[in-house]
Amino acid sequence: MAYFWFAAALLAVVAELFSGAFFMLVVAVGLGAAGAAAWVAGDSWPELPWWVASTVMLSGFSLLWRRRKAKQLVAALPDADIGQAVQVVLWRDEQHARVRYRGTEWEARLVEGERLGQGHESYLIAGRDGHEWLLRCQTKPTNEANSEQ
């Protein structure tokens, strides 16, 4: 009977390779554990493989579900760096720069629509693209708005 469980585990691994569904690995591990239980217990306890398979699979699915929920929670958190000011250390070209932020230097680039050389001296973090900060020019209040009053 153990060969049946091991063959089912092998089929689950093959199904995971073709589908890319990670949960099939949990099924394969559960079926493999059931095969090991059937091999150890033999015919003395025929229900043991079913209990082992269900326990391992439920535990694995629960773990996957918790990890997925934790990743969704982290992804939903706002980025505390957005809106923070950075100091430009070096402009590599018209869009890319090296900036100092939080005591170290980072790669950065201007967001679409922003251009270098418009009289801006300070920049704010607008987002992140991989390892690069996305920068937006910080707008300064002009005296024209105050002079109209």
JSON list of C-alpha atoms in Angstrom, two decimals, residues 12-117:
[
{"chain": "A", "resi": 12, "resn": "ALA", "atom": "CA", "xyz": [1.58, 15.50, -7.45]},
{"chain": "A", "resi": 13, "resn": "VAL", "atom": "CA", "xyz": [5.19, 16.66, -7.96]},
{"chain": "A", "resi": 14, "resn": "VAL", "atom": "CA", "xyz": [4.85, 16.23, -11.73]},
{"chain": "A", "resi": 15, "resn": "ALA", "atom": "CA", "xyz": [1.55, 18.13, -11.67]},
{"chain": "A", "resi": 16, "resn": "GLU", "atom": "CA", "xyz": [3.25, 20.96, -9.77]},
{"chain": "A", "resi": 17, "resn": "LEU", "atom": "CA", "xyz": [6.05, 21.12, -12.32]},
{"chain": "A", "resi": 18, "resn": "PHE", "atom": "CA", "xyz": [3.58, 21.47, -15.17]},
{"chain": "A", "resi": 19, "resn": "SER", "atom": "CA", "xyz": [1.13, 23.82, -13.45]},
{"chain": "A", "resi": 20, "resn": "GLY", "atom": "CA", "xyz": [3.43, 25.92, -11.29]},
{"chain": "A", "resi": 21, "resn": "ALA", "atom": "CA", "xyz": [0.89, 25.75, -8.46]},
{"chain": "A", "resi": 22, "resn": "PHE", "atom": "CA", "xyz": [2.92, 25.77, -5.25]},
{"chain": "A", "resi": 23, "resn": "PHE", "atom": "CA", "xyz": [0.15, 24.17, -3.23]},
{"chain": "A", "resi": 24, "resn": "MET", "atom": "CA", "xyz": [0.71, 20.93, -5.17]},
{"chain": "A", "resi": 25, "resn": "LEU", "atom": "CA", "xyz": [4.03, 20.61, -3.34]},
{"chain": "A", "resi": 26, "resn": "VAL", "atom": "CA", "xyz": [2.09, 20.58, -0.08]},
{"chain": "A", "resi": 27, "resn": "VAL", "atom": "CA", "xyz": [-0.09, 17.80, -1.48]},
{"chain": "A", "resi": 28, "resn": "ALA", "atom": "CA", "xyz": [3.02, 15.89, -2.59]},
{"chain": "A", "resi": 29, "resn": "VAL", "atom": "CA", "xyz": [4.63, 16.20, 0.85]},
{"chain": "A", "resi": 30, "resn": "GLY", "atom": "CA", "xyz": [1.42, 15.02, 2.50]},
{"chain": "A", "resi": 31, "resn": "LEU", "atom": "CA", "xyz": [1.16, 12.02, 0.18]},
{"chain": "A", "resi": 32, "resn": "GLY", "atom": "CA", "xyz": [4.84, 11.21, 0.70]},
{"chain": "A", "resi": 33, "resn": "ALA", "atom": "CA", "xyz": [4.38, 11.36, 4.48]},
{"chain": "A", "resi": 34, "resn": "ALA", "atom": "CA", "xyz": [1.38, 9.05, 4.13]},
{"chain": "A", "resi": 35, "resn": "GLY", "atom": "CA", "xyz": [3.54, 6.64, 2.13]},
{"chain": "A", "resi": 36, "resn": "ALA", "atom": "CA", "xyz": [6.17, 6.67, 4.85]},
{"chain": "A", "resi": 37, "resn": "ALA", "atom": "CA", "xyz": [3.49, 6.05, 7.49]},
{"chain": "A", "resi": 38, "resn": "ALA", "atom": "CA", "xyz": [2.03, 3.17, 5.45]},
{"chain": "A", "resi": 39, "resn": "TRP", "atom": "CA", "xyz": [5.49, 1.66, 5.02]},
{"chain": "A", "resi": 40, "resn": "VAL", "atom": "CA", "xyz": [6.29, 1.91, 8.78]},
{"chain": "A", "resi": 41, "resn": "ALA", "atom": "CA", "xyz": [2.86, 0.78, 10.04]},
{"chain": "A", "resi": 42, "resn": "GLY", "atom": "CA", "xyz": [2.31, -1.90, 7.41]},
{"chain": "A", "resi": 43, "resn": "ASP", "atom": "CA", "xyz": [-1.10, -3.56, 7.62]},
{"chain": "A", "resi": 44, "resn": "SER", "atom": "CA", "xyz": [-1.41, -3.13, 11.39]},
{"chain": "A", "resi": 45, "resn": "TRP", "atom": "CA", "xyz": [-3.02, 0.29, 11.20]},
{"chain": "A", "resi": 46, "resn": "PRO", "atom": "CA", "xyz": [-4.56, 0.96, 7.76]},
{"chain": "A", "resi": 47, "resn": "GLU", "atom": "CA", "xyz": [-6.07, 4.34, 8.76]},
{"chain": "A", "resi": 48, "resn": "LEU", "atom": "CA", "xyz": [-2.71, 5.87, 9.71]},
{"chain": "A", "resi": 49, "resn": "PRO", "atom": "CA", "xyz": [-1.70, 7.03, 6.19]},
{"chain": "A", "resi": 50, "resn": "TRP", "atom": "CA", "xyz": [-5.02, 8.87, 5.79]},
{"chain": "A", "resi": 51, "resn": "TRP", "atom": "CA", "xyz": [-4.55, 10.65, 9.12]},
{"chain": "A", "resi": 52, "resn": "VAL", "atom": "CA", "xyz": [-0.95, 11.54, 8.34]},
{"chain": "A", "resi": 53, "resn": "ALA", "atom": "CA", "xyz": [-1.79, 12.80, 4.84]},
{"chain": "A", "resi": 54, "resn": "SER", "atom": "CA", "xyz": [-4.67, 14.96, 6.04]},
{"chain": "A", "resi": 55, "resn": "THR", "atom": "CA", "xyz": [-2.71, 16.36, 9.00]},
{"chain": "A", "resi": 56, "resn": "VAL", "atom": "CA", "xyz": [0.36, 17.25, 6.91]},
{"chain": "A", "resi": 57, "resn": "MET", "atom": "CA", "xyz": [-1.70, 18.77, 4.10]},
{"chain": "A", "resi": 58, "resn": "LEU", "atom": "CA", "xyz": [-3.90, 20.84, 6.43]},
{"chain": "A", "resi": 59, "resn": "SER", "atom": "CA", "xyz": [-0.83, 22.08, 8.28]},
{"chain": "A", "resi": 60, "resn": "GLY", "atom": "CA", "xyz": [0.89, 22.98, 5.01]},
{"chain": "A", "resi": 61, "resn": "PHE", "atom": "CA", "xyz": [-2.15, 24.77, 3.60]},
{"chain": "A", "resi": 62, "resn": "SER", "atom": "CA", "xyz": [-2.54, 26.68, 6.87]},
{"chain": "A", "resi": 63, "resn": "LEU", "atom": "CA", "xyz": [1.11, 27.75, 6.73]},
{"chain": "A", "resi": 64, "resn": "LEU", "atom": "CA", "xyz": [0.79, 28.87, 3.10]},
{"chain": "A", "resi": 65, "resn": "TRP", "atom": "CA", "xyz": [-2.37, 30.79, 3.89]},
{"chain": "A", "resi": 66, "resn": "ARG", "atom": "CA", "xyz": [-0.76, 32.58, 6.85]},
{"chain": "A", "resi": 67, "resn": "ARG", "atom": "CA", "xyz": [2.31, 33.51, 4.81]},
{"chain": "A", "resi": 68, "resn": "ARG", "atom": "CA", "xyz": [0.12, 34.87, 2.02]},
{"chain": "A", "resi": 69, "resn": "LYS", "atom": "CA", "xyz": [-1.92, 36.97, 4.44]},
{"chain": "A", "resi": 70, "resn": "ALA", "atom": "CA", "xyz": [1.27, 38.32, 6.05]},
{"chain": "A", "resi": 71, "resn": "LYS", "atom": "CA", "xyz": [2.65, 39.33, 2.62]},
{"chain": "A", "resi": 72, "resn": "GLN", "atom": "CA", "xyz": [-0.62, 41.05, 1.74]},
{"chain": "A", "resi": 73, "resn": "LEU", "atom": "CA", "xyz": [-0.54, 42.94, 5.04]},
{"chain": "A", "resi": 74, "resn": "VAL", "atom": "CA", "xyz": [3.04, 44.11, 4.47]},
{"chain": "A", "resi": 75, "resn": "ALA", "atom": "CA", "xyz": [2.25, 45.12, 0.88]},
{"chain": "A", "resi": 76, "resn": "ALA", "atom": "CA", "xyz": [-0.73, 47.16, 2.09]},
{"chain": "A", "resi": 77, "resn": "LEU", "atom": "CA", "xyz": [1.38, 49.23, 4.50]},
{"chain": "A", "resi": 78, "resn": "PRO", "atom": "CA", "xyz": [2.22, 52.71, 3.24]},
{"chain": "A", "resi": 79, "resn": "ASP", "atom": "CA", "xyz": [5.86, 53.42, 2.48]},
{"chain": "A", "resi": 80, "resn": "ALA", "atom": "CA", "xyz": [7.15, 55.76, 5.21]},
{"chain": "A", "resi": 81, "resn": "ASP", "atom": "CA", "xyz": [9.89, 57.08, 2.89]},
{"chain": "A", "resi": 82, "resn": "ILE", "atom": "CA", "xyz": [7.49, 58.72, 0.43]},
{"chain": "A", "resi": 83, "resn": "GLY", "atom": "CA", "xyz": [7.53, 62.49, 0.79]},
{"chain": "A", "resi": 84, "resn": "GLN", "atom": "CA", "xyz": [10.91, 62.58, 2.53]},
{"chain": "A", "resi": 85, "resn": "ALA", "atom": "CA", "xyz": [13.58, 64.99, 1.29]},
{"chain": "A", "resi": 86, "resn": "VAL", "atom": "CA", "xyz": [16.83, 63.72, -0.22]},
{"chain": "A", "resi": 87, "resn": "GLN", "atom": "CA", "xyz": [20.10, 65.46, -0.97]},
{"chain": "A", "resi": 88, "resn": "VAL", "atom": "CA", "xyz": [21.42, 65.03, -4.51]},
{"chain": "A", "resi": 89, "resn": "VAL", "atom": "CA", "xyz": [25.10, 64.10, -4.41]},
{"chain": "A", "resi": 90, "resn": "LEU", "atom": "CA", "xyz": [25.77, 63.61, -8.13]},
{"chain": "A", "resi": 91, "resn": "TRP", "atom": "CA", "xyz": [23.75, 63.81, -11.34]},
{"chain": "A", "resi": 92, "resn": "ARG", "atom": "CA", "xyz": [24.72, 60.95, -13.68]},
{"chain": "A", "resi": 93, "resn": "ASP", "atom": "CA", "xyz": [22.62, 62.32, -16.55]},
{"chain": "A", "resi": 94, "resn": "GLU", "atom": "CA", "xyz": [19.43, 64.37, -16.92]},
{"chain": "A", "resi": 95, "resn": "GLN", "atom": "CA", "xyz": [17.26, 61.74, -15.24]},
{"chain": "A", "resi": 96, "resn": "HIS", "atom": "CA", "xyz": [19.52, 59.66, -12.96]},
{"chain": "A", "resi": 97, "resn": "ALA", "atom": "CA", "xyz": [21.24, 60.75, -9.78]},
{"chain": "A", "resi": 98, "resn": "ARG", "atom": "CA", "xyz": [23.04, 59.53, -6.71]},
{"chain": "A", "resi": 99, "resn": "VAL", "atom": "CA", "xyz": [21.29, 60.81, -3.56]},
{"chain": "A", "resi": 100, "resn": "ARG", "atom": "CA", "xyz": [22.01, 60.81, 0.16]},
{"chain": "A", "resi": 101, "resn": "TYR", "atom": "CA", "xyz": [19.17, 59.61, 2.35]},
{"chain": "A", "resi": 102, "resn": "ARG", "atom": "CA", "xyz": [19.17, 58.03, 5.81]},
{"chain": "A", "resi": 103, "resn": "GLY", "atom": "CA", "xyz": [22.93, 58.33, 6.09]},
{"chain": "A", "resi": 104, "resn": "THR", "atom": "CA", "xyz": [23.85, 56.47, 2.92]},
{"chain": "A", "resi": 105, "resn": "GLU", "atom": "CA", "xyz": [23.87, 56.96, -0.83]},
{"chain": "A", "resi": 106, "resn": "TRP", "atom": "CA", "xyz": [21.19, 55.53, -3.11]},
{"chain": "A", "resi": 107, "resn": "GLU", "atom": "CA", "xyz": [20.42, 55.38, -6.81]},
{"chain": "A", "resi": 108, "resn": "ALA", "atom": "CA", "xyz": [17.53, 57.60, -7.91]},
{"chain": "A", "resi": 109, "resn": "ARG", "atom": "CA", "xyz": [15.82, 58.93, -10.99]},
{"chain": "A", "resi": 110, "resn": "LEU", "atom": "CA", "xyz": [13.27, 61.61, -11.73]},
{"chain": "A", "resi": 111, "resn": "VAL", "atom": "CA", "xyz": [9.67, 60.56, -12.26]},
{"chain": "A", "resi": 112, "resn": "GLU", "atom": "CA", "xyz": [8.09, 60.96, -15.70]},
{"chain": "A", "resi": 113, "resn": "GLY", "atom": "CA", "xyz": [7.46, 64.60, -16.53]},
{"chain": "A", "resi": 114, "resn": "GLU", "atom": "CA", "xyz": [10.12, 66.02, -14.20]},
{"chain": "A", "resi": 115, "resn": "ARG", "atom": "CA", "xyz": [13.21, 67.58, -15.75]},
{"chain": "A", "resi": 116, "resn": "LEU", "atom": "CA", "xyz": [16.56, 68.63, -14.40]},
{"chain": "A", "resi": 117, "resn": "GLY", "atom": "CA", "xyz": [17.55, 72.27, -14.64]}
]
